[in-house]
Amino acid sequence: MRTLTTRVAGLVAGAALALSLALPASADTDDAIIVDIEPATSAQSPHFDATHLSADDVVVGPDQDGCRYVTVSLESDTGKGVESWHARVDVARGSRLVTWAAFYSDSNPTEKRFLYCPSDGLGKFTLGSSEWWVDYASWVKSGVDATKGAFYARAEAKASISSITRSGEYTLVRATVTRFKPYAEPERVSFSADKAVLQVKGDNGWKSVETTKLVNGSASFEHEGPAGQTYRVLIPETDTTTAAVSGSAKK
């Protein structure tokens, strides 16, 4: 007897259910048609997704030369059915793991603190990746989230005008700059940077007029202009050092 068999396979309550239906005879063909019914996959299935990581920058100086707590902020998303979760966020400088911050769903899940010490170094610190675990029903799911954040630890810099003289149509300005060095004597040392900027005060505020490199904590400028102008020196922020602005001087 010629028959057409339709088999429907679907996943119901975690088990595979196969149904075979016998249909009336077809006119000319013997055939088997397979139809797979997949359960709808939801973006809300149990998971953990760290969507944003951040922390405030740290300044190391004479008044802030010890260890201090840094607060890491975490924004995250979990899927439907998650009963609890926890995540461990790595804190690294370069390729070196410094410490980590542990977050728990049942205890202030958006902010956690870790201890930063100047001995951990200066510069850029990376937040993440994050190892996570979620509990749902009678199962535990885990994984690693690659979301990254960052903050900077910078030594405090100070700038000053060491001399200002006038020669013909030119004003000669020399500046010195130091930065704080933790756990050292002396605690302030000279340093080099790619840029030092001479500024002149005008009717609309300060205007940058000359730029040079900062070498061994010193910079020299020669600016052509009328006498009686007011000058200052600006050192832009770097990854490891804060910005610095000298006092003003008139010549």
PDB file of C-alpha atoms in Angstrom, residues 17-212:
ATOM      1  CA  LEU A  17       9.341  13.885  20.803  1.00  0.00           C
ATOM      2  CA  ALA A  18       8.856  12.080  17.469  1.00  0.00           C
ATOM      3  CA  LEU A  19       5.417  11.855  15.942  1.00  0.00           C
ATOM      4  CA  SER A  20       4.601   9.668  12.968  1.00  0.00           C
ATOM      5  CA  LEU A  21       1.413  10.398  11.130  1.00  0.00           C
ATOM      6  CA  ALA A  22      -0.063   8.068   8.529  1.00  0.00           C
ATOM      7  CA  LEU A  23      -1.832   9.900   5.736  1.00  0.00           C
ATOM      8  CA  PRO A  24      -3.993   8.622   2.908  1.00  0.00           C
ATOM      9  CA  ALA A  25      -2.349   7.215  -0.200  1.00  0.00           C
ATOM     10  CA  SER A  26      -0.805   9.609  -2.672  1.00  0.00           C
ATOM     11  CA  ALA A  27      -1.580   9.265  -6.303  1.00  0.00           C
ATOM     12  CA  ASP A  28       1.847   8.595  -7.792  1.00  0.00           C
ATOM     13  CA  THR A  29       4.694   9.032  -5.292  1.00  0.00           C
ATOM     14  CA  ASP A  30       6.234   7.455  -2.208  1.00  0.00           C
ATOM     15  CA  ASP A  31       7.968  10.237  -0.229  1.00  0.00           C
ATOM     16  CA  ALA A  32       9.118  11.193   3.294  1.00  0.00           C
ATOM     17  CA  ILE A  33       8.877  14.836   4.349  1.00  0.00           C
ATOM     18  CA  ILE A  34      10.844  15.841   7.514  1.00  0.00           C
ATOM     19  CA  VAL A  35       9.849  19.035   9.336  1.00  0.00           C
ATOM     20  CA  ASP A  36      12.041  20.234  12.261  1.00  0.00           C
ATOM     21  CA  ILE A  37      10.376  22.523  14.771  1.00  0.00           C
ATOM     22  CA  GLU A  38      13.080  24.393  16.784  1.00  0.00           C
ATOM     23  CA  PRO A  39      12.260  26.025  20.096  1.00  0.00           C
ATOM     24  CA  ALA A  40      12.449  29.808  19.903  1.00  0.00           C
ATOM     25  CA  THR A  41      15.887  31.001  21.027  1.00  0.00           C
ATOM     26  CA  SER A  42      15.651  34.081  23.214  1.00  0.00           C
ATOM     27  CA  ALA A  43      18.185  36.826  23.759  1.00  0.00           C
ATOM     28  CA  GLN A  44      16.951  36.655  27.344  1.00  0.00           C
ATOM     29  CA  SER A  45      18.235  33.127  27.974  1.00  0.00           C
ATOM     30  CA  PRO A  46      20.487  32.857  31.070  1.00  0.00           C
ATOM     31  CA  HIS A  47      23.786  34.678  30.530  1.00  0.00           C
ATOM     32  CA  PHE A  48      25.947  37.504  31.882  1.00  0.00           C
ATOM     33  CA  ASP A  49      27.022  40.460  29.754  1.00  0.00           C
ATOM     34  CA  ALA A  50      29.290  43.211  31.092  1.00  0.00           C
ATOM     35  CA  THR A  51      28.256  46.229  29.008  1.00  0.00           C
ATOM     36  CA  HIS A  52      30.488  48.914  30.590  1.00  0.00           C
ATOM     37  CA  LEU A  53      33.435  49.109  33.011  1.00  0.00           C
ATOM     38  CA  SER A  54      34.960  52.298  34.397  1.00  0.00           C
ATOM     39  CA  ALA A  55      36.925  53.820  37.297  1.00  0.00           C
ATOM     40  CA  ASP A  56      38.098  57.325  38.180  1.00  0.00           C
ATOM     41  CA  ASP A  57      41.700  58.280  37.454  1.00  0.00           C
ATOM     42  CA  VAL A  58      44.213  58.343  40.319  1.00  0.00           C
ATOM     43  CA  VAL A  59      46.667  61.138  41.154  1.00  0.00           C
ATOM     44  CA  VAL A  60      49.791  60.324  43.160  1.00  0.00           C
ATOM     45  CA  GLY A  61      51.307  63.317  44.943  1.00  0.00           C
ATOM     46  CA  PRO A  62      52.687  64.544  48.276  1.00  0.00           C
ATOM     47  CA  ASP A  63      49.210  64.649  49.789  1.00  0.00           C
ATOM     48  CA  GLN A  64      48.109  61.407  48.114  1.00  0.00           C
ATOM     49  CA  ASP A  65      51.177  59.212  48.255  1.00  0.00           C
ATOM     50  CA  GLY A  66      49.730  56.172  49.991  1.00  0.00           C
ATOM     51  CA  CYS A  67      47.488  53.293  49.063  1.00  0.00           C
ATOM     52  CA  ARG A  68      43.848  54.121  48.468  1.00  0.00           C
ATOM     53  CA  TYR A  69      40.655  52.432  47.371  1.00  0.00           C
ATOM     54  CA  VAL A  70      39.511  52.791  43.771  1.00  0.00           C
ATOM     55  CA  THR A  71      35.858  52.195  42.890  1.00  0.00           C
ATOM     56  CA  VAL A  72      35.080  50.171  39.767  1.00  0.00           C
ATOM     57  CA  SER A  73      31.649  50.703  38.203  1.00  0.00           C
ATOM     58  CA  LEU A  74      30.012  47.849  36.319  1.00  0.00           C
ATOM     59  CA  GLU A  75      26.998  47.946  34.027  1.00  0.00           C
ATOM     60  CA  SER A  76      25.716  44.502  33.101  1.00  0.00           C
ATOM     61  CA  ASP A  77      22.833  42.529  31.656  1.00  0.00           C
ATOM     62  CA  THR A  78      21.617  39.055  32.563  1.00  0.00           C
ATOM     63  CA  GLY A  79      19.070  36.901  30.778  1.00  0.00           C
ATOM     64  CA  LYS A  80      15.736  35.585  31.929  1.00  0.00           C
ATOM     65  CA  GLY A  81      15.843  32.912  34.600  1.00  0.00           C
ATOM     66  CA  VAL A  82      19.049  34.007  36.341  1.00  0.00           C
ATOM     67  CA  GLU A  83      18.629  33.602  40.088  1.00  0.00           C
ATOM     68  CA  SER A  84      22.025  35.007  41.086  1.00  0.00           C
ATOM     69  CA  TRP A  85      25.389  35.816  39.537  1.00  0.00           C
ATOM     70  CA  HIS A  86      28.894  36.869  40.400  1.00  0.00           C
ATOM     71  CA  ALA A  87      31.749  38.211  38.297  1.00  0.00           C
ATOM     72  CA  ARG A  88      35.465  38.743  38.830  1.00  0.00           C
ATOM     73  CA  VAL A  89      36.853  41.741  36.938  1.00  0.00           C
ATOM     74  CA  ASP A  90      40.616  41.698  36.297  1.00  0.00           C
ATOM     75  CA  VAL A  91      42.669  44.863  36.949  1.00  0.00           C
ATOM     76  CA  ALA A  92      45.905  44.839  34.955  1.00  0.00           C
ATOM     77  CA  ARG A  93      48.751  47.167  34.034  1.00  0.00           C
ATOM     78  CA  GLY A  94      50.092  46.119  30.679  1.00  0.00           C
ATOM     79  CA  SER A  95      50.286  42.334  30.685  1.00  0.00           C
ATOM     80  CA  ARG A  96      50.621  42.110  34.496  1.00  0.00           C
ATOM     81  CA  LEU A  97      47.557  41.257  36.563  1.00  0.00           C
ATOM     82  CA  VAL A  98      47.532  43.627  39.548  1.00  0.00           C
ATOM     83  CA  THR A  99      44.360  42.545  41.348  1.00  0.00           C
ATOM     84  CA  TRP A 100      40.667  42.019  40.692  1.00  0.00           C
ATOM     85  CA  ALA A 101      37.269  43.307  41.828  1.00  0.00           C
ATOM     86  CA  ALA A 102      34.536  40.820  42.742  1.00  0.00           C
ATOM     87  CA  PHE A 103      30.889  41.675  42.024  1.00  0.00           C
ATOM     88  CA  TYR A 104      27.849  39.838  43.421  1.00  0.00           C
ATOM     89  CA  SER A 105      24.217  40.192  42.392  1.00  0.00           C
ATOM     90  CA  ASP A 106      23.009  40.267  45.989  1.00  0.00           C
ATOM     91  CA  SER A 107      25.533  42.825  47.277  1.00  0.00           C
ATOM     92  CA  ASN A 108      25.879  46.255  45.603  1.00  0.00           C
ATOM     93  CA  PRO A 109      26.180  44.732  42.105  1.00  0.00           C
ATOM     94  CA  THR A 110      27.197  47.941  40.291  1.00  0.00           C
ATOM     95  CA  GLU A 111      30.181  49.188  42.357  1.00  0.00           C
ATOM     96  CA  LYS A 112      33.110  47.468  44.028  1.00  0.00           C
ATOM     97  CA  ARG A 113      36.437  48.700  45.389  1.00  0.00           C
ATOM     98  CA  PHE A 114      40.002  47.470  45.110  1.00  0.00           C
ATOM     99  CA  LEU A 115      43.176  48.757  46.748  1.00  0.00           C
ATOM    100  CA  TYR A 116      45.610  50.708  44.540  1.00  0.00           C
ATOM    101  CA  CYS A 117      49.143  51.425  45.788  1.00  0.00           C
ATOM    102  CA  PRO A 118      51.768  53.587  44.015  1.00  0.00           C
ATOM    103  CA  SER A 119      53.986  50.492  43.937  1.00  0.00           C
ATOM    104  CA  ASP A 120      51.504  49.086  41.392  1.00  0.00           C
ATOM    105  CA  GLY A 121      52.940  51.628  38.933  1.00  0.00           C
ATOM    106  CA  LEU A 122      51.773  54.603  36.901  1.00  0.00           C
ATOM    107  CA  GLY A 123      50.044  54.810  33.556  1.00  0.00           C
ATOM    108  CA  LYS A 124      47.094  53.012  32.036  1.00  0.00           C
ATOM    109  CA  PHE A 125      45.308  50.252  33.961  1.00  0.00           C
ATOM    110  CA  THR A 126      42.903  47.957  32.125  1.00  0.00           C
ATOM    111  CA  LEU A 127      39.623  46.726  33.624  1.00  0.00           C
ATOM    112  CA  GLY A 128      38.481  43.332  32.293  1.00  0.00           C
ATOM    113  CA  SER A 129      38.157  40.766  30.997  1.00  0.00           C
ATOM    114  CA  SER A 130      35.598  39.353  33.472  1.00  0.00           C
ATOM    115  CA  GLU A 131      35.079  35.755  34.509  1.00  0.00           C
ATOM    116  CA  TRP A 132      31.423  35.176  35.434  1.00  0.00           C
ATOM    117  CA  TRP A 133      29.021  32.585  36.830  1.00  0.00           C
ATOM    118  CA  VAL A 134      25.207  32.606  36.726  1.00  0.00           C
ATOM    119  CA  ASP A 135      22.861  30.343  38.710  1.00  0.00           C
ATOM    120  CA  TYR A 136      19.537  29.423  37.154  1.00  0.00           C
ATOM    121  CA  ALA A 137      17.070  26.630  37.954  1.00  0.00           C
ATOM    122  CA  SER A 138      19.352  23.794  39.075  1.00  0.00           C
ATOM    123  CA  TRP A 139      22.251  24.688  36.792  1.00  0.00           C
ATOM    124  CA  VAL A 140      25.325  26.903  36.862  1.00  0.00           C
ATOM    125  CA  LYS A 141      26.624  28.556  33.710  1.00  0.00           C
ATOM    126  CA  SER A 142      30.021  30.271  33.436  1.00  0.00           C
ATOM    127  CA  GLY A 143      32.079  32.127  30.890  1.00  0.00           C
ATOM    128  CA  VAL A 144      34.428  35.030  30.178  1.00  0.00           C
ATOM    129  CA  ASP A 145      33.276  38.479  29.043  1.00  0.00           C
ATOM    130  CA  ALA A 146      35.782  40.445  26.942  1.00  0.00           C
ATOM    131  CA  THR A 147      34.419  43.943  27.697  1.00  0.00           C
ATOM    132  CA  LYS A 148      37.231  46.327  28.721  1.00  0.00           C
ATOM    133  CA  GLY A 149      37.485  49.611  30.578  1.00  0.00           C
ATOM    134  CA  ALA A 150      40.427  51.679  31.811  1.00  0.00           C
ATOM    135  CA  PHE A 151      41.680  54.292  34.232  1.00  0.00           C
ATOM    136  CA  TYR A 152      45.004  56.111  34.648  1.00  0.00           C
ATOM    137  CA  ALA A 153      47.320  56.558  37.613  1.00  0.00           C
ATOM    138  CA  ARG A 154      49.369  59.738  37.167  1.00  0.00           C
ATOM    139  CA  ALA A 155      52.102  61.435  39.172  1.00  0.00           C
ATOM    140  CA  GLU A 156      51.442  65.058  40.078  1.00  0.00           C
ATOM    141  CA  ALA A 157      53.445  67.538  37.977  1.00  0.00           C
ATOM    142  CA  LYS A 158      54.404  71.120  38.831  1.00  0.00           C
ATOM    143  CA  ALA A 159      55.639  73.831  36.463  1.00  0.00           C
ATOM    144  CA  SER A 160      57.269  77.190  37.168  1.00  0.00           C
ATOM    145  CA  ILE A 161      58.893  79.983  35.188  1.00  0.00           C
ATOM    146  CA  SER A 162      62.544  80.037  36.224  1.00  0.00           C
ATOM    147  CA  SER A 163      63.504  83.165  34.282  1.00  0.00           C
ATOM    148  CA  ILE A 164      62.041  85.722  31.870  1.00  0.00           C
ATOM    149  CA  THR A 165      64.125  88.294  30.014  1.00  0.00           C
ATOM    150  CA  ARG A 166      63.717  90.724  27.147  1.00  0.00           C
ATOM    151  CA  SER A 167      66.115  91.066  24.184  1.00  0.00           C
ATOM    152  CA  GLY A 168      65.096  93.482  21.431  1.00  0.00           C
ATOM    153  CA  GLU A 169      61.741  92.354  20.061  1.00  0.00           C
ATOM    154  CA  TYR A 170      61.945  88.967  21.770  1.00  0.00           C
ATOM    155  CA  THR A 171      60.930  87.689  25.189  1.00  0.00           C
ATOM    156  CA  LEU A 172      62.954  84.729  26.461  1.00  0.00           C
ATOM    157  CA  VAL A 173      61.120  82.436  28.871  1.00  0.00           C
ATOM    158  CA  ARG A 174      62.627  79.473  30.680  1.00  0.00           C
ATOM    159  CA  ALA A 175      60.572  76.996  32.658  1.00  0.00           C
ATOM    160  CA  THR A 176      61.265  74.047  34.905  1.00  0.00           C
ATOM    161  CA  VAL A 177      58.938  71.128  35.576  1.00  0.00           C
ATOM    162  CA  THR A 178      59.039  68.366  38.180  1.00  0.00           C
ATOM    163  CA  ARG A 179      56.869  65.380  38.915  1.00  0.00           C
ATOM    164  CA  PHE A 180      56.238  63.524  42.141  1.00  0.00           C
ATOM    165  CA  LYS A 181      58.071  60.228  42.561  1.00  0.00           C
ATOM    166  CA  PRO A 182      56.603  57.984  45.263  1.00  0.00           C
ATOM    167  CA  TYR A 183      58.896  56.216  47.735  1.00  0.00           C
ATOM    168  CA  ALA A 184      61.920  58.302  46.653  1.00  0.00           C
ATOM    169  CA  GLU A 185      64.250  60.972  47.945  1.00  0.00           C
ATOM    170  CA  PRO A 186      63.994  63.633  46.710  1.00  0.00           C
ATOM    171  CA  GLU A 187      60.291  63.118  46.170  1.00  0.00           C
ATOM    172  CA  ARG A 188      60.200  65.429  43.143  1.00  0.00           C
ATOM    173  CA  VAL A 189      62.277  64.717  40.035  1.00  0.00           C
ATOM    174  CA  SER A 190      62.673  66.387  36.632  1.00  0.00           C
ATOM    175  CA  PHE A 191      61.224  64.635  33.624  1.00  0.00           C
ATOM    176  CA  SER A 192      60.944  64.893  29.857  1.00  0.00           C
ATOM    177  CA  ALA A 193      57.813  65.227  27.755  1.00  0.00           C
ATOM    178  CA  ASP A 194      57.040  65.701  24.081  1.00  0.00           C
ATOM    179  CA  LYS A 195      55.404  69.066  24.562  1.00  0.00           C
ATOM    180  CA  ALA A 196      55.689  72.235  26.614  1.00  0.00           C
ATOM    181  CA  VAL A 197      53.565  75.203  25.576  1.00  0.00           C
ATOM    182  CA  LEU A 198      54.157  78.932  26.042  1.00  0.00           C
ATOM    183  CA  GLN A 199      50.952  80.947  26.404  1.00  0.00           C
ATOM    184  CA  VAL A 200      50.280  84.699  26.272  1.00  0.00           C
ATOM    185  CA  LYS A 201      47.339  86.323  28.024  1.00  0.00           C
ATOM    186  CA  GLY A 202      45.063  88.345  25.792  1.00  0.00           C
ATOM    187  CA  ASP A 203      41.656  89.978  25.930  1.00  0.00           C
ATOM    188  CA  ASN A 204      39.970  86.604  25.357  1.00  0.00           C
ATOM    189  CA  GLY A 205      42.080  84.555  27.733  1.00  0.00           C
ATOM    190  CA  TRP A 206      45.254  82.535  27.234  1.00  0.00           C
ATOM    191  CA  LYS A 207      46.587  81.849  23.743  1.00  0.00           C
ATOM    192  CA  SER A 208      49.277  79.289  22.886  1.00  0.00           C
ATOM    193  CA  VAL A 209      52.101  80.927  20.921  1.00  0.00           C
ATOM    194  CA  GLU A 210      55.139  78.620  21.088  1.00  0.00           C
ATOM    195  CA  THR A 211      55.711  74.882  21.572  1.00  0.00           C
ATOM    196  CA  THR A 212      58.877  72.971  22.395  1.00  0.00           C
TER     197      THR A 212
END
